Amino acid sequence: MSEYKGFGQQIDQSLIAKAQTGDVIAMETIYKHYAKPCYLLAMRITANPTASQDIVHEVFVKVIRKVSQFKANGNFAGWVRQIAVNESIDFIKRNTRIHEQVEFKDEIETTGYFESQWWDTIKDLDKLTSRLSDNARAVLFLHELEGFSHKEIAALFGKTESFSKQSLSRALNQLKNMSAIKEISNASH
Amino acid sequence: MHLTDNEILEHLTNSNITNAHLEECDSCQRRLENRSEFRTKLGQSYQSNQVQLGWERLEEEFDRNFHGQQQQKMESKIKKLQLGLVSLAACLCLVVLIPLLSSNKSAPTIESELALVIDENHQLQRSVELSTPYGSLQTVALQTLRIQLQQIDSEIQLSYLEGLSKSEKLKLWQARKKLLVNSIKSLNSDSSSNTKSI
């Protein structure tokens, strides 16, 4: 596997052209470039290693089937990332419990999330984020890491912007509370 | 009034909203920096996960898909070729069959018409032969008719000998019929005028 650079790494156009003509080596190289970023993205959204491996497989099945339709002037890494996001969200939608899908109506205005660096005490952020609800975790990573706007997230989930905003607030609130509990528990030990 | 958490969260995607306040508020600037730190921390999550990703399963998919596509293209070409050949054959059939069908359709008409006109000629000639001329004018007219009939008969015979088309033979037989009809009409009018004068 190549050194990890995420979706920021662009591959040579000629490699894509070769893959489009059925060059298996070229496609394998593309896979090696983007499989880990896809896995990482899927893990962050789903927090499920098995599902993430399946998502990576599905993403590349789609890449293989549609690579011939990819236009030469497009952003290939962005295209692969979008497929990975869609696959991950689809997984979340299929597996989210019904009560989690209820949208909040009121937006609570807070000023407390970034007063302090409460996350400094968290040693295992992966573990805490995996305890968040599926929607809250997905929105947290899509908004804070992948740079999706609330509008874009709402479109991905087929819901309103309010759903995205509330899910993000919920995620931050839960993380902050969990870190406080963990801090108390560490102090007591 | 300090920025809300939502405004801090939107800062990187919508910076215009918060810029004015941030320039003069240290507290909000710190919160924004903290948020940036949080994003960095979040960006480290799951990085250490080691996973074995298998290309082998996908290689089969790739082979199946690509060769499937090639096969589909080939099949589509063959289908197009087959369709082209069928169309060509259909066109040829039309080119060959339409004249045949039209000739078959018109053939019985000409033949039957010919048979009919020959029969009419025989009947008309019989009626002329049975008629008795009144006076010298009718005798001369009958003689003239016979000569004209001989001429047209020889033309008809010649058309059969030379193997002219049925339509041309038909024309000759129709001309013969016309001659007979006209002669009979003129003979009848002459005989009626003679009867009147008597």
Coordinates of C-alpha atoms in Angstrom, one line a residue:
Chain A
M1 CA 0.0 0.0 0.0
S2 CA 1.3 3.5 -0.9
E3 CA 2.1 6.0 1.8
Y4 CA -1.1 7.5 3.1
K5 CA -2.0 10.9 1.7
G6 CA -5.8 10.7 1.6
F7 CA -8.0 12.0 -1.2
G8 CA -5.6 14.9 -1.5
Q9 CA -3.3 12.8 -3.7
Q10 CA -4.1 13.1 -7.4
I11 CA -3.1 10.3 -9.8
D12 CA -1.7 10.7 -13.3
Q13 CA -4.3 11.2 -16.0
S14 CA -2.6 8.5 -18.2
L15 CA -3.3 6.0 -15.4
I16 CA -7.0 6.8 -15.5
A17 CA -6.9 6.5 -19.3
K18 CA -5.3 3.1 -19.1
A19 CA -7.8 1.9 -16.5
Q20 CA -10.6 3.1 -18.9
T21 CA -9.2 0.9 -21.6
G22 CA -9.2 -2.2 -19.3
D23 CA -5.6 -2.1 -18.0
V24 CA -5.8 -4.2 -14.9
I25 CA -2.5 -2.9 -13.5
A26 CA -3.6 0.7 -13.8
M27 CA -6.8 -0.1 -12.0
E28 CA -4.9 -1.9 -9.2
T29 CA -2.7 1.2 -8.8
I30 CA -5.7 3.4 -8.5
Y31 CA -7.1 1.0 -5.9
K32 CA -3.8 1.2 -4.0
H33 CA -4.0 5.0 -4.0
Y34 CA -7.5 5.4 -2.8
A35 CA -8.6 2.2 -1.0
K36 CA -7.2 3.4 2.4
P37 CA -8.7 6.9 2.2
C38 CA -12.0 5.2 1.3
Y39 CA -11.7 2.8 4.3
L40 CA -10.8 5.7 6.6
L41 CA -13.8 7.7 5.5
A42 CA -16.1 4.7 5.8
M43 CA -14.7 4.0 9.3
R44 CA -15.2 7.5 10.5
I45 CA -18.8 7.6 9.3
T46 CA -19.8 4.0 10.3
A47 CA -17.4 3.1 13.0
N48 CA -17.8 -0.5 11.8
P49 CA -14.6 -2.2 10.4
T50 CA -16.4 -5.0 8.6
A51 CA -18.9 -2.6 7.0
S52 CA -16.1 -0.3 6.1
Q53 CA -14.3 -3.1 4.2
D54 CA -17.5 -3.9 2.4
I55 CA -18.0 -0.2 1.6
V56 CA -14.5 0.0 0.1
H57 CA -15.3 -3.1 -2.0
E58 CA -18.6 -1.5 -3.2
V59 CA -16.9 1.8 -3.9
F60 CA -14.4 0.1 -6.2
V61 CA -16.9 -2.1 -7.9
K62 CA -18.6 1.2 -8.8
V63 CA -15.3 2.8 -9.9
I64 CA -14.6 -0.2 -12.1
R65 CA -18.0 -0.2 -13.6
K66 CA -18.1 3.6 -14.2
V67 CA -14.5 4.5 -14.8
S68 CA -15.2 4.5 -18.6
Q69 CA -17.7 7.2 -18.1
F70 CA -15.3 9.4 -16.1
K71 CA -14.4 12.6 -18.0
A72 CA -10.8 13.4 -18.4
N73 CA -11.1 17.0 -17.0
G74 CA -12.8 15.9 -13.8
N75 CA -11.3 15.5 -10.3
F76 CA -10.8 11.8 -10.0
A77 CA -10.0 11.8 -6.3
G78 CA -13.1 13.9 -5.6
W79 CA -15.2 11.5 -7.7
V80 CA -14.0 8.4 -5.8
R81 CA -14.5 10.3 -2.5
Q82 CA -18.1 11.2 -3.4
I83 CA -18.8 7.5 -4.2
A84 CA -17.3 6.5 -0.8
V85 CA -19.4 9.2 1.0
N86 CA -22.6 8.0 -0.8
E87 CA -21.9 4.3 0.0
S88 CA -21.2 5.1 3.7
I89 CA -24.4 7.2 4.0
D90 CA -26.4 4.5 2.4
F91 CA -25.1 2.0 4.9
I92 CA -26.0 4.4 7.7
K93 CA -29.5 4.9 6.3
R94 CA -30.0 1.1 6.0
N95 CA -28.9 0.5 9.5
T96 CA -30.1 3.5 11.5
R97 CA -32.9 2.7 14.0
I98 CA -36.1 4.5 13.4
H99 CA -36.1 6.6 16.6
E100 CA -32.7 8.1 15.5
Q101 CA -34.3 9.4 12.3
V102 CA -36.6 11.8 14.1
E103 CA -35.6 15.4 13.3
F104 CA -35.4 18.0 16.0
K105 CA -37.4 21.1 15.5
D106 CA -35.7 23.6 17.8
E107 CA -32.1 24.7 17.4
I108 CA -30.4 25.3 20.7
E109 CA -27.9 28.2 20.7
T110 CA -24.9 27.3 22.8
T111 CA -21.5 28.9 23.4
G112 CA -19.8 26.2 25.3
Y113 CA -18.3 23.7 22.8
F114 CA -15.0 25.5 22.3
E115 CA -14.4 27.4 25.5
S116 CA -11.8 24.9 26.5
Q117 CA -9.8 22.2 24.9
W118 CA -11.8 19.5 26.6
W119 CA -10.7 16.9 24.1
D120 CA -7.2 17.0 25.3
T121 CA -8.0 14.6 28.1
I122 CA -9.4 12.1 25.6
K123 CA -6.9 9.4 24.7
D124 CA -9.1 7.4 22.5
L125 CA -11.2 9.7 20.4
D126 CA -12.1 6.8 18.1
K127 CA -13.8 4.9 20.9
L128 CA -15.8 7.9 22.0
T129 CA -16.9 8.8 18.5
S130 CA -17.9 5.2 17.9
R131 CA -20.4 5.6 20.8
L132 CA -22.2 8.5 19.1
S133 CA -25.4 7.8 17.2
D134 CA -24.8 6.9 13.6
N135 CA -26.3 10.1 12.3
A136 CA -24.5 12.3 14.8
R137 CA -21.1 10.7 14.0
A138 CA -21.6 10.8 10.3
V139 CA -22.6 14.5 10.4
L140 CA -19.7 15.3 12.7
F141 CA -17.0 13.9 10.4
L142 CA -18.7 15.1 7.2
H143 CA -19.0 18.6 8.5
E144 CA -15.8 19.0 10.5
L145 CA -13.4 16.9 8.5
E146 CA -14.7 16.5 5.0
G147 CA -15.9 20.1 4.7
F148 CA -19.5 19.4 3.7
S149 CA -21.9 22.2 4.5
H150 CA -25.2 21.5 6.4
K151 CA -27.0 22.0 3.1
E152 CA -24.9 19.3 1.4
I153 CA -25.3 16.9 4.4
A154 CA -29.0 17.5 4.4
A155 CA -29.2 16.5 0.7
L156 CA -27.1 13.4 1.3
F157 CA -29.5 12.2 4.1
G158 CA -32.6 13.5 2.3
K159 CA -33.4 15.7 5.3
T160 CA -33.4 19.3 6.3
E161 CA -30.5 21.5 7.2
S162 CA -31.9 21.6 10.8
F163 CA -31.3 17.9 11.0
S164 CA -27.6 18.4 10.1
K165 CA -27.1 21.3 12.5
Q166 CA -28.8 19.4 15.4
S167 CA -26.9 16.2 14.7
L168 CA -23.6 18.1 14.9
S169 CA -24.6 19.9 18.1
R170 CA -25.7 16.6 19.5
A171 CA -22.4 15.0 18.6
L172 CA -20.3 17.7 20.2
N173 CA -22.5 17.7 23.3
Q174 CA -22.2 14.0 23.7
L175 CA -18.4 14.0 23.1
K176 CA -18.0 16.8 25.6
N177 CA -20.1 15.0 28.2
M178 CA -18.3 11.7 27.7
S179 CA -14.9 13.3 28.0
A180 CA -16.1 14.9 31.3
I181 CA -17.3 11.6 32.6
K182 CA -14.1 10.0 31.6
E183 CA -12.1 12.7 33.3
I184 CA -14.0 12.2 36.5
S185 CA -13.6 8.4 36.3
N186 CA -9.8 8.8 35.7
A187 CA -9.5 11.1 38.7
S188 CA -11.4 8.7 40.9
H189 CA -9.0 5.9 40.0
Chain B
M1 CA -22.4 39.7 21.9
H2 CA -20.2 36.6 21.5
L3 CA -20.5 34.3 18.5
T4 CA -22.6 31.2 19.1
D5 CA -21.2 27.7 18.7
N6 CA -23.1 27.4 15.4
E7 CA -21.4 30.6 14.1
I8 CA -18.0 29.3 15.2
L9 CA -18.8 26.0 13.4
E10 CA -19.8 27.8 10.3
H11 CA -16.8 30.1 10.3
L12 CA -14.6 28.1 8.0
T13 CA -17.4 27.6 5.5
N14 CA -19.0 31.0 5.8
S15 CA -16.4 33.4 7.1
N16 CA -18.2 36.7 6.3
I17 CA -20.6 36.4 9.1
T18 CA -18.1 36.3 11.9
N19 CA -15.1 38.3 10.6
A20 CA -16.3 41.7 12.0
H21 CA -16.8 40.4 15.6
L22 CA -13.7 38.2 15.5
E23 CA -11.4 41.1 14.8
E24 CA -12.2 42.7 18.2
C25 CA -13.1 39.7 20.4
D26 CA -10.2 37.7 21.9
S27 CA -12.5 35.2 23.5
C28 CA -14.2 34.3 20.3
Q29 CA -10.8 34.2 18.5
R30 CA -9.7 31.6 21.1
R31 CA -12.8 29.6 20.6
L32 CA -12.2 29.6 16.9
E33 CA -8.6 28.4 17.4
N34 CA -9.9 25.7 19.8
R35 CA -12.3 24.6 17.2
S36 CA -9.5 24.3 14.7
E37 CA -7.5 22.2 17.3
F38 CA -10.6 20.0 17.6
R39 CA -10.7 19.5 13.9
T40 CA -7.0 18.5 13.9
K41 CA -7.6 16.0 16.8
L42 CA -10.6 14.6 14.9
G43 CA -8.5 14.3 11.8
Q44 CA -6.2 11.9 13.6
S45 CA -9.0 9.5 14.4
Y46 CA -8.8 6.0 12.9
Q47 CA -5.5 6.8 11.3
S48 CA -3.8 4.0 13.2
N49 CA -6.2 1.4 12.0
Q50 CA -4.3 -1.2 10.0
V51 CA -6.5 -3.0 7.5
Q52 CA -5.8 -5.5 4.8
L53 CA -7.6 -4.5 1.7
G54 CA -7.9 -7.2 -0.9
W55 CA -7.6 -6.3 -4.6
E56 CA -8.1 -10.0 -5.6
R57 CA -11.8 -10.0 -5.2
L58 CA -12.0 -6.8 -7.3
E59 CA -9.7 -8.1 -9.9
E60 CA -12.3 -10.7 -10.8
E61 CA -14.9 -8.0 -10.9
F62 CA -12.7 -5.9 -13.2
D63 CA -12.1 -8.9 -15.6
R64 CA -15.7 -9.7 -15.6
N65 CA -16.8 -6.1 -16.1
F66 CA -14.2 -5.2 -18.7
H67 CA -14.5 -8.3 -20.7
G68 CA -18.2 -8.2 -20.3
Q69 CA -18.2 -4.8 -21.7
Q70 CA -16.1 -5.9 -24.7
Q71 CA -18.3 -8.8 -25.2
Q72 CA -21.4 -6.6 -25.0
K73 CA -19.8 -4.2 -27.6
M74 CA -19.0 -7.2 -29.8
E75 CA -22.5 -8.6 -29.4
S76 CA -24.0 -5.2 -30.2
K77 CA -21.8 -4.9 -33.3
I78 CA -22.9 -8.4 -34.4
K79 CA -26.5 -7.4 -33.8
K80 CA -26.1 -4.2 -35.8
L81 CA -24.5 -6.2 -38.6
Q82 CA -27.3 -8.8 -38.5
L83 CA -29.9 -6.0 -38.5
G84 CA -28.1 -4.4 -41.4
L85 CA -28.1 -7.6 -43.4
V86 CA -31.7 -8.3 -42.6
S87 CA -32.6 -4.8 -43.8
L88 CA -30.6 -5.2 -46.9
A89 CA -32.2 -8.5 -47.7
A90 CA -35.6 -7.0 -47.0
C91 CA -34.8 -4.1 -49.4
L92 CA -33.6 -6.6 -52.1
C93 CA -36.8 -8.6 -51.6
L94 CA -38.9 -5.5 -52.1
V95 CA -36.9 -4.5 -55.2
V96 CA -37.4 -7.9 -56.7
L97 CA -40.9 -8.7 -55.5
I98 CA -42.6 -5.4 -56.2
P99 CA -42.2 -5.5 -60.0
L100 CA -43.1 -9.2 -59.9
L101 CA -46.1 -8.7 -57.8
S102 CA -47.2 -5.7 -59.9
S103 CA -46.7 -7.6 -63.2
N104 CA -48.5 -10.6 -61.7
K105 CA -51.3 -8.3 -60.7
S106 CA -51.5 -6.6 -64.1
A107 CA -50.9 -9.8 -66.2
P108 CA -54.3 -11.4 -65.6
T109 CA -55.9 -8.0 -66.4
I110 CA -54.3 -7.7 -69.8
E111 CA -54.8 -11.3 -70.7
S112 CA -58.4 -11.2 -69.7
E113 CA -58.9 -7.9 -71.5
L114 CA -57.2 -9.4 -74.5
A115 CA -59.4 -12.5 -74.4
L116 CA -62.4 -10.3 -74.0
V117 CA -61.6 -8.0 -76.9
I118 CA -60.8 -10.9 -79.2
D119 CA -64.1 -12.5 -78.4
E120 CA -65.9 -9.2 -79.0
N121 CA -64.1 -8.9 -82.3
H122 CA -65.4 -12.4 -83.4
Q123 CA -68.9 -11.5 -82.4
L124 CA -68.8 -8.2 -84.2
Q125 CA -67.3 -9.7 -87.3
R126 CA -70.0 -12.4 -87.3
S127 CA -72.7 -9.8 -87.1
V128 CA -71.1 -7.9 -90.0
E129 CA -70.9 -11.1 -92.1
L130 CA -74.5 -11.9 -91.4
S131 CA -75.7 -8.5 -92.5
T132 CA -77.0 -8.0 -96.0
P133 CA -76.0 -4.8 -97.8
Y134 CA -78.7 -2.5 -99.0
G135 CA -77.6 -0.7 -102.1
S136 CA -74.3 0.0 -103.7
L137 CA -73.1 2.3 -100.9
Q138 CA -73.3 -0.4 -98.3
T139 CA -71.7 -2.9 -100.6
V140 CA -68.8 -0.5 -101.1
A141 CA -68.7 0.1 -97.4
L142 CA -68.5 -3.6 -96.6
Q143 CA -65.8 -4.1 -99.2
T144 CA -63.8 -1.2 -97.7
L145 CA -64.3 -2.7 -94.2
R146 CA -63.0 -6.1 -95.4
I147 CA -59.9 -4.5 -96.9
Q148 CA -59.3 -2.5 -93.7
L149 CA -59.8 -5.7 -91.6
Q150 CA -57.3 -7.5 -93.8
Q151 CA -54.8 -4.8 -93.2
I152 CA -55.3 -4.8 -89.4
D153 CA -55.4 -8.6 -89.3
S154 CA -52.0 -8.7 -91.0
E155 CA -50.7 -6.3 -88.4
I156 CA -52.1 -8.5 -85.7
Q157 CA -50.6 -11.6 -87.2
L158 CA -47.3 -9.8 -87.4
S159 CA -47.5 -8.7 -83.8
Y160 CA -47.8 -12.4 -82.8
L161 CA -45.0 -13.5 -85.1
E162 CA -42.7 -10.8 -83.8
G163 CA -43.6 -11.5 -80.2
L164 CA -44.8 -8.0 -79.3
S165 CA -46.1 -7.3 -75.9
K166 CA -49.6 -8.1 -74.8
S167 CA -50.5 -4.4 -74.4
E168 CA -49.5 -3.7 -78.0
K169 CA -51.5 -6.7 -79.2
L170 CA -54.4 -5.4 -77.1
K171 CA -54.2 -2.0 -78.8
L172 CA -54.4 -3.7 -82.3
W173 CA -57.4 -5.8 -81.2
Q174 CA -59.1 -2.7 -79.7
A175 CA -58.5 -0.8 -83.0
R176 CA -60.0 -3.7 -84.9
K177 CA -63.0 -3.7 -82.6
K178 CA -63.4 0.0 -83.0
L179 CA -63.3 -0.3 -86.8
L180 CA -66.0 -3.0 -86.7
V181 CA -68.2 -1.0 -84.2
N182 CA -68.0 2.1 -86.4
S183 CA -68.8 0.2 -89.6
I184 CA -71.8 -1.6 -88.0
K185 CA -73.0 1.8 -86.8
S186 CA -72.6 3.4 -90.2
L187 CA -74.3 0.3 -91.9
N188 CA -77.2 0.5 -89.5
S189 CA -77.7 4.2 -90.1
D190 CA -77.5 3.7 -93.9
S191 CA -80.1 0.9 -93.7
S192 CA -82.5 3.0 -91.5
S193 CA -82.3 5.9 -93.9
N194 CA -82.9 3.6 -96.8
T195 CA -86.0 2.2 -95.0
K196 CA -87.2 5.7 -94.4
S197 CA -86.8 6.7 -98.0
I198 CA -88.8 3.5 -99.0

